[in-house]
XYZ file of C-alpha atoms in Angstrom:
679
model
C 0.006 -0.050 0.004
C 1.508 3.364 -0.903
C 2.480 5.747 1.852
C -0.226 8.281 0.919
C -2.929 5.740 1.899
C -1.465 4.967 5.303
C -3.435 6.464 8.200
C -0.746 5.907 10.790
C 2.544 4.071 11.290
C 3.262 2.315 14.587
C 5.952 0.205 16.065
C 5.840 -2.796 18.463
C 8.779 -4.594 20.037
C 8.785 -8.344 20.755
C 10.898 -8.918 23.951
C 11.232 -11.739 26.417
C 13.532 -14.439 27.545
C 15.469 -16.866 25.243
C 13.159 -19.677 23.951
C 9.959 -17.832 24.815
C 8.930 -17.971 21.162
C 9.337 -14.336 20.017
C 10.495 -15.100 16.470
C 7.782 -17.704 15.995
C 5.314 -15.081 17.194
C 6.652 -12.568 14.648
C 6.009 -15.203 11.909
C 2.554 -15.747 13.245
C 1.700 -12.042 13.324
C 2.982 -11.614 9.786
C 0.855 -14.542 8.673
C -2.281 -13.300 10.505
C -1.807 -9.854 8.939
C -1.388 -11.214 5.421
C 2.193 -10.010 5.167
C 3.402 -13.492 4.361
C 1.467 -16.267 2.696
C 3.422 -19.056 4.303
C 4.959 -19.145 7.725
C 8.616 -19.858 8.120
C 10.152 -21.361 11.228
C 13.289 -21.007 13.269
C 13.823 -24.669 13.114
C 13.965 -24.724 9.354
C 16.005 -21.600 9.097
C 13.456 -19.786 6.840
C 11.907 -17.331 9.221
C 11.738 -13.706 8.484
C 13.619 -13.132 11.704
C 16.727 -15.099 12.788
C 18.034 -15.169 9.225
C 21.601 -14.060 9.640
C 24.298 -16.720 9.385
C 25.057 -16.398 13.111
C 21.380 -16.807 14.071
C 20.873 -19.850 11.765
C 24.058 -21.492 13.186
C 22.690 -21.104 16.776
C 18.927 -21.384 16.115
C 18.512 -18.143 18.150
C 18.071 -14.448 17.655
C 21.493 -12.905 17.673
C 20.420 -9.301 16.558
C 17.429 -7.012 16.164
C 15.217 -8.070 13.198
C 12.687 -5.644 11.692
C 9.619 -6.510 9.683
C 7.519 -3.566 8.375
C 4.171 -4.251 6.615
C 0.876 -2.646 5.898
C -2.290 -3.942 7.606
C -5.766 -2.458 7.235
C -4.529 0.980 6.348
C -1.899 1.131 8.926
C 1.876 0.520 8.689
C 3.390 -1.667 11.349
C 7.019 -2.252 12.233
C 7.559 -5.262 14.485
C 10.987 -5.294 16.158
C 11.997 -8.860 17.055
C 14.580 -8.509 19.823
C 17.112 -11.160 20.837
C 16.194 -12.806 24.183
C 19.635 -13.843 25.342
C 20.698 -11.978 28.543
C 24.000 -11.362 26.850
C 22.318 -9.378 24.103
C 20.119 -7.225 26.415
C 21.506 -3.967 25.022
C 20.127 -4.584 21.629
C 16.643 -5.142 23.044
C 16.826 -2.093 25.251
C 17.733 0.164 22.354
C 14.743 -1.131 20.366
C 12.357 -0.670 23.251
C 13.266 2.987 23.394
C 11.807 3.424 19.925
C 8.681 1.331 20.298
C 5.097 2.543 20.891
C 4.476 -0.620 22.792
C 6.264 -3.783 23.897
C 4.884 -7.234 23.662
C 6.521 -9.247 26.518
C 6.552 -12.813 25.440
C 6.725 -15.433 28.151
C 6.081 -19.082 28.631
C 3.217 -20.501 30.671
C 5.669 -21.568 33.311
C 5.568 -19.962 36.853
C 9.072 -21.045 37.612
C 10.365 -18.867 34.812
C 8.772 -15.726 36.008
C 12.042 -14.427 37.557
C 13.437 -14.116 34.059
C 11.151 -11.138 33.419
C 12.157 -9.109 36.442
C 14.950 -7.059 34.742
C 12.794 -6.507 31.659
C 9.727 -5.291 33.609
C 11.988 -2.968 35.617
C 13.471 -1.398 32.484
C 10.045 -0.958 30.894
C 8.645 0.732 33.955
C 11.701 2.953 34.460
C 11.209 4.330 31.004
C 7.364 4.234 31.177
C 7.135 2.150 28.050
C 3.625 0.722 27.627
C 3.693 -3.072 27.547
C 1.473 -6.090 27.431
C 2.223 -9.653 28.448
C 1.609 -12.381 25.952
C 1.749 -15.837 27.581
C 2.839 -18.090 24.767
C 2.707 -21.861 24.396
C -0.608 -21.899 26.192
C -1.367 -25.318 24.799
C 1.430 -26.601 27.037
C -0.178 -25.361 30.161
C -1.412 -28.784 31.243
C -2.799 -28.894 34.796
C -1.199 -25.546 35.772
C -3.849 -23.043 36.760
C -3.858 -19.725 34.805
C -4.096 -17.733 38.053
C -0.969 -19.383 39.352
C 0.940 -18.371 36.180
C -0.266 -14.851 36.411
C 0.482 -14.631 40.120
C 4.046 -15.732 39.491
C 4.507 -13.018 36.910
C 2.783 -10.445 39.167
C 5.464 -10.979 41.717
C 8.118 -9.628 39.328
C 6.034 -6.766 37.893
C 5.543 -3.456 39.662
C 2.540 -2.711 37.475
C -0.743 -4.576 37.939
C -1.218 -7.450 35.524
C -4.775 -7.301 34.166
C -6.196 -10.359 32.453
C -7.850 -9.353 29.169
C -8.902 -12.904 28.345
C -9.032 -16.266 30.004
C -8.562 -19.681 28.390
C -11.365 -22.169 27.681
C -10.680 -25.702 28.869
C -12.204 -28.909 27.676
C -11.142 -32.261 29.072
C -7.995 -30.638 30.516
C -7.008 -29.060 27.216
C -6.941 -25.409 26.327
C -9.326 -25.120 23.379
C -10.094 -21.380 23.153
C -10.361 -18.020 24.776
C -12.910 -15.748 26.357
C -12.492 -11.977 25.807
C -13.288 -10.325 29.206
C -14.394 -7.006 27.655
C -16.773 -8.213 25.034
C -17.565 -11.466 26.986
C -17.423 -13.433 23.806
C -15.751 -16.782 23.427
C -13.633 -18.305 20.569
C -12.574 -21.844 19.852
C -9.020 -22.301 18.481
C -8.724 -23.462 14.848
C -5.051 -24.088 14.476
C -3.375 -22.047 11.678
C -6.734 -20.386 10.907
C -8.928 -17.752 12.485
C -10.609 -18.892 15.737
C -14.298 -19.606 15.551
C -16.812 -17.696 17.725
C -18.715 -20.147 20.129
C -21.266 -19.701 22.874
C -19.821 -19.084 26.309
C -19.977 -22.530 28.018
C -21.991 -22.829 31.186
C -19.124 -24.220 33.121
C -17.001 -21.195 32.354
C -19.482 -18.496 33.310
C -18.473 -18.208 36.984
C -14.746 -18.172 36.235
C -15.285 -15.605 33.511
C -17.448 -13.435 35.762
C -14.785 -13.458 38.481
C -12.018 -12.615 36.097
C -14.026 -9.865 34.501
C -14.835 -8.262 37.802
C -11.077 -8.337 38.786
C -10.340 -6.613 35.410
C -12.906 -3.935 36.083
C -11.640 -3.261 39.553
C -8.077 -3.003 38.322
C -9.082 -0.556 35.630
C -11.160 1.484 38.091
C -8.096 2.012 40.266
C -6.993 4.715 37.745
C -10.437 5.887 36.474
C -12.816 7.642 38.913
C -15.677 7.513 36.417
C -15.412 3.705 36.070
C -15.055 3.361 39.831
C -18.215 5.334 40.438
C -20.146 3.046 38.039
C -18.866 -0.006 39.790
C -19.896 1.268 43.153
C -23.348 1.928 41.755
C -23.368 -1.501 40.208
C -23.643 -0.088 36.691
C -22.023 -2.083 33.880
C -19.777 0.044 31.682
C -20.301 -0.366 27.894
C -17.551 -2.091 25.917
C -16.489 1.007 24.001
C -15.944 2.963 27.225
C -14.003 0.058 28.749
C -11.804 -0.278 25.670
C -10.928 3.393 25.862
C -10.130 3.225 29.577
C -7.948 0.220 29.215
C -6.128 1.709 26.186
C -5.383 4.933 28.087
C -4.166 3.062 31.075
C -1.962 0.949 28.869
C -0.560 4.131 27.191
C 0.145 5.645 30.585
C 2.005 2.443 31.768
C -0.438 1.967 34.602
C -1.456 -1.558 33.821
C -0.121 -4.572 31.934
C -2.828 -6.327 29.883
C -2.319 -10.177 29.753
C -3.144 -12.150 26.613
C -2.750 -15.829 25.858
C -2.012 -17.916 22.732
C 0.231 -20.290 20.896
C 2.479 -18.752 18.182
C 3.415 -22.213 16.943
C -0.274 -23.052 16.179
C -1.412 -19.487 15.403
C -3.842 -19.521 18.305
C -4.802 -16.266 19.912
C -2.688 -14.239 17.443
C -5.477 -12.361 15.677
C -6.874 -11.316 19.123
C -3.389 -9.991 19.957
C -3.150 -8.175 16.612
C -6.576 -6.637 17.154
C -5.561 -5.392 20.673
C -2.395 -3.829 19.203
C -4.293 -2.051 16.474
C -7.073 -0.656 18.592
C -5.197 -0.048 21.878
C -1.574 0.463 21.099
C -0.342 4.055 21.370
C 0.357 6.006 18.242
C 3.536 7.757 17.350
C 2.415 11.198 18.527
C 1.697 9.802 22.004
C 5.072 8.096 22.176
C 6.867 11.211 20.899
C 5.263 13.195 23.715
C 6.220 10.522 26.242
C 9.880 10.540 25.298
C 9.964 14.349 25.581
C 11.071 14.881 21.970
C 12.505 18.381 21.536
C 10.048 20.818 20.071
C 10.696 23.247 17.242
C 11.794 20.856 14.471
C 9.795 19.868 11.424
C 11.598 16.512 11.077
C 12.981 14.314 13.798
C 14.269 10.715 13.793
C 16.260 8.535 16.173
C 18.946 5.953 15.369
C 18.133 2.637 17.126
C 20.714 0.354 15.692
C 23.845 0.804 13.555
C 24.788 -1.866 10.974
C 28.195 -1.952 9.438
C 28.529 -3.924 6.224
C 31.810 -4.862 4.561
C 30.428 -3.698 1.105
C 27.147 -1.981 1.581
C 28.533 0.530 4.027
C 26.879 1.923 7.104
C 23.129 1.726 7.714
C 21.339 3.530 10.574
C 18.085 1.789 11.616
C 15.882 4.687 12.738
C 12.427 5.572 13.925
C 10.879 8.657 12.371
C 9.231 10.675 15.094
C 8.098 13.753 13.252
C 7.673 15.051 9.698
C 8.802 13.272 6.509
C 12.242 11.948 5.824
C 13.151 11.792 2.054
C 16.094 10.230 0.273
C 18.794 12.766 -0.301
C 17.574 15.255 2.393
C 19.903 16.534 5.153
C 19.413 14.885 8.483
C 21.695 15.387 11.468
C 23.805 17.667 9.195
C 24.522 14.754 6.834
C 22.912 13.769 3.565
C 20.668 10.678 3.650
C 22.077 8.404 0.939
C 19.385 5.753 0.519
C 16.115 5.088 2.425
C 14.972 1.536 2.923
C 11.996 -0.330 4.416
C 13.025 -3.513 6.183
C 11.437 -6.927 6.039
C 13.928 -9.293 7.736
C 17.056 -9.392 5.502
C 15.100 -7.754 2.605
C 15.581 -4.011 2.033
C 13.213 -2.181 -0.226
C 14.270 1.275 -1.365
C 11.466 3.866 -0.639
C 11.277 7.562 -1.571
C 10.137 8.728 1.869
C 9.251 7.745 5.389
C 6.588 9.422 7.485
C 6.201 9.889 11.231
C 6.024 6.481 12.886
C 7.946 4.635 10.168
C 10.923 2.448 11.015
C 13.510 2.525 8.237
C 17.159 2.279 7.372
C 19.053 5.451 6.501
C 22.094 5.098 4.279
C 25.582 6.424 4.986
C 25.099 8.708 7.896
C 28.718 8.407 8.914
C 28.658 10.499 12.019
C 25.384 9.231 13.515
C 25.621 6.815 16.360
C 23.057 4.516 18.049
C 20.684 6.499 20.214
C 21.323 9.848 18.394
C 18.313 12.099 17.700
C 18.536 13.693 14.266
C 16.831 16.854 12.978
C 17.245 18.692 9.733
C 19.982 20.782 11.094
C 21.687 18.958 13.917
C 22.510 15.705 15.604
C 21.302 16.108 19.155
C 22.904 12.982 20.484
C 21.100 10.452 22.651
C 18.563 11.537 25.273
C 19.639 11.584 28.880
C 17.662 8.463 29.666
C 19.138 6.321 26.895
C 20.076 2.974 28.461
C 23.746 2.764 29.404
C 25.704 -0.234 28.192
C 25.977 -2.883 30.884
C 29.476 -3.204 32.460
C 31.569 -5.911 30.704
C 31.658 -9.244 32.442
C 33.602 -11.540 30.073
C 36.749 -10.994 27.987
C 38.764 -12.637 25.306
C 42.240 -11.755 24.216
C 42.144 -11.645 20.399
C 44.799 -11.993 17.766
C 44.566 -12.216 14.060
C 45.272 -15.676 12.656
C 47.188 -13.893 9.914
C 49.644 -11.362 11.341
C 49.125 -9.225 8.274
C 45.555 -8.567 9.408
C 46.491 -6.788 12.640
C 45.688 -3.339 11.293
C 42.517 -4.583 9.599
C 41.519 -6.220 12.882
C 41.657 -2.922 14.790
C 39.562 -1.205 12.202
C 36.978 -4.059 12.108
C 36.663 -4.014 15.915
C 35.910 -0.334 15.863
C 33.092 -0.971 13.430
C 31.777 -3.716 15.639
C 31.888 -1.447 18.601
C 29.834 1.070 16.607
C 27.285 -1.632 15.872
C 27.186 -2.861 19.442
C 28.097 -0.335 22.225
C 28.034 -3.185 24.824
C 31.408 -4.350 23.446
C 34.451 -2.778 24.885
C 37.975 -2.917 23.347
C 40.952 -2.706 25.564
C 44.622 -2.646 24.519
C 46.080 -3.703 27.789
C 49.180 -1.694 28.771
C 50.022 -4.312 31.373
C 49.938 -7.529 29.251
C 50.024 -6.062 25.774
C 47.007 -8.025 24.751
C 44.106 -6.810 22.675
C 41.078 -7.710 24.766
C 37.483 -7.694 23.607
C 35.076 -7.389 26.550
C 31.353 -8.153 26.456
C 28.379 -9.703 28.174
C 29.302 -13.347 27.910
C 30.809 -16.186 25.917
C 28.006 -16.147 23.294
C 28.273 -12.455 22.875
C 31.997 -12.528 22.213
C 31.904 -15.543 19.949
C 29.294 -13.733 17.880
C 31.685 -10.826 17.506
C 34.375 -13.242 16.423
C 32.068 -14.784 13.785
C 31.083 -11.371 12.457
C 34.732 -10.346 12.198
C 35.275 -13.348 9.960
C 32.056 -13.121 7.888
C 31.702 -9.430 7.535
C 35.196 -8.058 7.560
C 37.214 -11.107 6.455
C 39.310 -11.045 9.594
C 39.802 -14.487 11.233
C 40.794 -14.341 14.817
C 41.702 -16.578 17.724
C 40.582 -15.858 21.264
C 41.758 -16.924 24.620
C 41.203 -15.915 28.255
C 43.046 -12.716 28.931
C 46.134 -12.794 31.057
C 45.756 -11.765 34.656
C 48.065 -8.670 35.200
C 50.093 -10.110 38.043
C 52.900 -8.055 39.592
C 55.611 -8.993 41.956
C 57.477 -7.171 44.698
C 60.124 -7.742 47.300
C 59.943 -8.340 51.031
C 63.333 -7.344 52.079
C 66.205 -5.060 50.893
C 69.783 -5.610 49.915
C 72.946 -3.856 48.750
C 74.629 -4.828 45.506
C 77.722 -3.965 43.522
C 77.762 -4.513 39.712
C 80.408 -3.845 37.152
C 80.053 -3.942 33.381
C 83.326 -4.074 31.454
C 83.786 -5.045 27.785
C 86.828 -4.432 25.676
C 86.461 -4.396 21.886
C 88.415 -2.863 19.123
C 88.503 0.888 19.721
C 86.572 2.301 22.722
C 85.415 -0.290 25.241
C 82.404 -0.180 27.626
C 82.755 0.443 31.341
C 80.286 1.163 34.209
C 80.384 0.367 37.917
C 77.623 1.060 40.455
C 76.727 0.376 44.022
C 72.975 0.239 44.735
C 70.699 -0.264 47.737
C 67.309 -1.957 47.068
C 64.462 -1.889 49.576
C 60.780 -2.605 49.618
C 58.115 0.174 49.683
C 54.495 0.240 50.845
C 51.889 -1.253 48.561
C 50.938 1.240 45.815
C 54.124 3.294 46.043
C 55.378 2.205 42.674
C 59.060 2.449 41.733
C 61.295 5.132 43.319
C 64.871 5.939 42.226
C 67.125 8.067 44.327
C 70.500 9.636 43.599
C 72.681 9.180 46.643
C 76.059 9.661 44.925
C 78.476 12.016 46.508
C 81.817 13.289 45.202
C 81.015 12.653 41.579
C 81.738 8.948 41.701
C 79.240 8.608 38.971
C 78.971 11.705 36.799
C 75.548 13.326 36.754
C 75.049 12.812 33.026
C 74.962 9.047 33.594
C 72.423 9.091 36.512
C 69.388 9.108 34.218
C 70.824 6.097 32.297
C 71.088 4.202 35.632
C 67.413 4.993 36.474
C 66.320 3.899 32.995
C 68.204 0.612 33.379
C 66.497 0.027 36.775
C 63.037 0.633 35.326
C 63.708 -1.574 32.243
C 64.822 -4.395 34.601
C 61.629 -4.030 36.579
C 59.459 -4.964 33.498
C 60.286 -8.630 34.191
C 61.345 -9.700 37.690
C 62.585 -13.049 39.092
C 59.102 -14.544 38.863
C 58.557 -13.306 35.344
C 56.191 -10.379 36.145
C 56.653 -6.645 36.404
C 58.207 -5.601 39.715
C 56.515 -2.802 41.736
C 56.725 -1.091 45.108
C 60.427 -0.843 45.620
C 63.148 1.805 45.802
C 66.672 1.852 44.445
C 69.271 4.285 45.763
C 72.480 4.725 43.735
C 75.119 5.139 46.419
C 78.319 5.057 44.424
C 80.341 3.656 41.571
C 83.107 4.284 39.064
C 83.481 5.454 35.518
C 86.093 5.638 32.852
C 86.726 8.850 31.037
C 86.783 7.158 27.627
C 84.834 3.829 27.883
C 81.870 4.974 30.025
C 78.592 5.865 28.286
C 74.872 6.047 28.835
C 74.481 2.575 27.261
C 77.087 1.097 29.645
C 75.456 2.545 32.758
C 71.980 1.464 31.619
C 73.350 -2.117 30.972
C 75.067 -2.313 34.407
C 71.854 -1.079 36.114
C 69.798 -3.860 34.473
C 72.546 -6.339 35.475
C 72.467 -5.073 39.111
C 68.790 -5.467 39.323
C 68.827 -9.022 37.780
C 71.386 -10.101 40.374
C 69.893 -8.286 43.397
C 66.115 -8.901 43.177
C 66.127 -12.743 43.519
C 67.767 -12.198 46.945
C 65.084 -9.781 48.092
C 62.428 -12.448 48.766
C 60.353 -11.737 45.662
C 56.631 -12.443 46.128
C 53.715 -12.506 43.658
C 50.938 -9.865 43.783
C 47.534 -10.547 42.302
C 44.927 -7.878 41.481
C 41.926 -7.905 43.762
C 38.598 -6.560 42.601
C 35.692 -5.119 44.529
C 32.714 -7.020 43.103
C 29.019 -6.103 43.440
C 26.686 -8.986 42.522
C 22.914 -8.311 42.048
C 20.498 -11.214 42.358
C 16.997 -11.953 43.579
C 17.051 -12.425 47.322
C 16.265 -16.100 47.059
C 19.612 -16.697 45.418
C 21.743 -14.704 47.958
C 22.891 -17.778 49.946
C 24.100 -19.457 46.715
C 25.999 -16.388 45.699
C 27.689 -16.260 49.068
C 28.879 -19.797 48.575
C 29.942 -18.991 45.009
C 32.185 -16.113 46.216
C 33.753 -18.247 48.958
C 34.482 -21.008 46.448
C 36.482 -18.552 44.353
C 38.866 -17.348 47.107
C 36.665 -14.308 47.589
C 35.969 -12.400 50.835
C 32.381 -11.467 51.555
C 32.049 -7.837 52.555
C 28.265 -7.989 53.216
C 24.969 -7.689 51.381
C 22.021 -5.277 51.318
C 18.806 -4.660 49.549
C 19.350 -3.543 45.978
C 18.137 0.086 45.667
C 15.010 0.314 43.528
C 14.641 -3.436 43.171
C 12.173 -4.936 45.554
C 13.131 -8.474 46.397
C 16.670 -8.178 45.208
C 20.008 -8.080 47.043
C 23.536 -6.687 46.280
C 26.312 -8.880 47.521
C 29.626 -7.113 47.886
C 32.820 -9.064 47.932
C 36.570 -8.732 47.278
C 37.695 -11.379 44.739
C 40.899 -12.267 42.972
C 40.853 -11.201 39.312
C 42.283 -14.715 38.503
C 38.961 -16.325 39.636
C 36.714 -13.943 37.681
C 37.050 -15.153 34.055
C 33.950 -17.469 34.003
C 32.181 -16.034 37.028
C 29.332 -14.723 34.971
C 28.614 -18.188 33.469
C 28.303 -19.796 36.919
C 26.344 -16.825 38.338
C 23.810 -16.988 35.566
C 23.540 -20.700 35.940
C 22.648 -20.295 39.605
C 20.068 -17.547 39.029
C 18.146 -18.544 35.883
C 20.235 -16.042 33.935
C 19.269 -12.894 35.762
C 22.247 -12.423 38.036
C 24.690 -9.714 37.158
C 27.760 -8.073 38.598
C 30.071 -5.099 38.266
C 33.726 -4.970 39.368
C 36.504 -2.529 39.810
C 40.189 -2.785 40.788
C 40.787 -2.421 44.500
C 44.363 -3.367 45.316
C 47.283 -5.662 44.764
C 47.584 -8.483 47.309
C 50.318 -11.012 47.996
C 49.429 -14.551 46.891
C 51.354 -17.703 47.902
C 50.955 -21.467 47.746
C 49.477 -23.394 44.905
C 47.754 -20.310 43.272
C 51.046 -18.498 43.144
C 53.012 -21.528 41.935
C 50.473 -22.155 39.181
C 50.599 -18.542 37.979
C 54.396 -18.497 37.892
C 54.609 -21.844 36.014
C 52.084 -20.637 33.380
C 54.050 -17.394 32.941
C 57.402 -19.251 32.458
C 55.863 -21.592 29.936
C 54.454 -18.444 28.067
C 57.748 -16.663 28.087
C 59.600 -19.813 26.951
C 57.255 -20.121 23.998
C 57.837 -16.634 22.761
């Protein structure tokens, strides 16, 4: 349908845990709307969503997928967001551009905790959302009220049933709409059939409808007055009330269905169409700056090896045309998206979700007007702190420069990736949200940028220091043809308090070592400290040059630097060298039920518990604080998520260096020696 016939353009985001069925629901919505004539499937690899090579290889959503289509005079863009906790940043960005979120969940009370972080984010940003309980045909003997009660425990907003399932012989066979009080029988892969409300369902329906009315009346005085007077509101009024309360993020309507069998999907599509907010309402909610005729916002950045940069954006106001200036750059190509398919269009109107070509300066989150790039809004979700790292190296050494450029492009695509060129270990470390997240990045380096890389756990930046001091005399003498080399020094070495670094002092009197050679001695000391007796950089010690000798002809800066290195190499092994490991202050956030498990987890990784307290702003959650060795942190996130159904998270920062002895120290030194021997 041409743009000129479209009454409005709206956007809905599909979000929820991994395996909840979001991509299958996208296929079902597209089929119900007539946007596809035949459903694809994740299993067969022919779905509109999950069609990237990385997604097909893993049978899971690995990035945001967009499908825009026209339905009954309206344009809809459905954003299918990855459900993996490691890819949360992608989903959060999409939610910021949506008019409404469809939270997809399974009919499994034990999985309710998975939605806690998502509900919190939606409420924090006042994003209207409904709950679609998928796979209703697998409900079995579990009561609907128990499922809803479990999800209510993790939602600060009131969950309001909009429909209840029909049961026959223990099976879910249809739904009852609580507003219209009409019943439908499922007809798999076809529209449901209207049926009479069964007698055995009337009491349950009446009870559920009364609960819905009372929940809606909590925010509507007019409706409350009617209920007190035992007057039944008409359906049109009730629909308006529920739609307004949804738009204001006061309630969370609950719908049921089976995306796999196309049951309940048309009822969901109807609710979206009649009750979902429109773009003007959303633009007002996000406090879009006034005074501009055209405004759009970048939601995702895509970097192609050949096609160049694409900025996936929601148009908030006005009309965007190909070739116009937006964010002080020229739009070079305007595309409507349908999975991997990109259709060039001449313009996009308010509400459309499109791809803008070659806006080189625009970044994810940026708000673009005709004249300026306003940057992201203040409430744009910050990237989660990195929790997993891999040291990368190009399989082909000639690709080192290309690797650096490719990583920067990946970082522009995915702000939750962090690149660190470690000054301490010399490694190029890619940090992210987990093993899957980083392996996806490695796959994309190969497939998009033709850079094959290998990854391994980053080295722990151990240091070493000394426990006692010593005095040492060193002489360097070499006679060759012509001028020789000569330097002689006396030094005193002593330990310093932790964190003092390296100090060099000139204690020479009487010119035993000429002043012009003193800097060379200091340079030699510092060079020697790069690798101590245990194989690691030496810190927290002082060296005092107390005397020495020189030769008027054979002494030089190089000779004094060499003798200083020699002095340190000889002296440090006798100063009781000891290994230092970095200790981190770690804050672990989990639901309170998992706090005891987390405490055992910390203790099992040589950590010291510092205490725990309620997590601010998160009812029912705790923050456990601990001091943990960095050496025991590499796969902490994997075990933490395993213990907490995937919802546990942590942040960490360097606290101090601490002596480590025994097996842990022996193992670290042995690994270091093997690594140095292999170089």
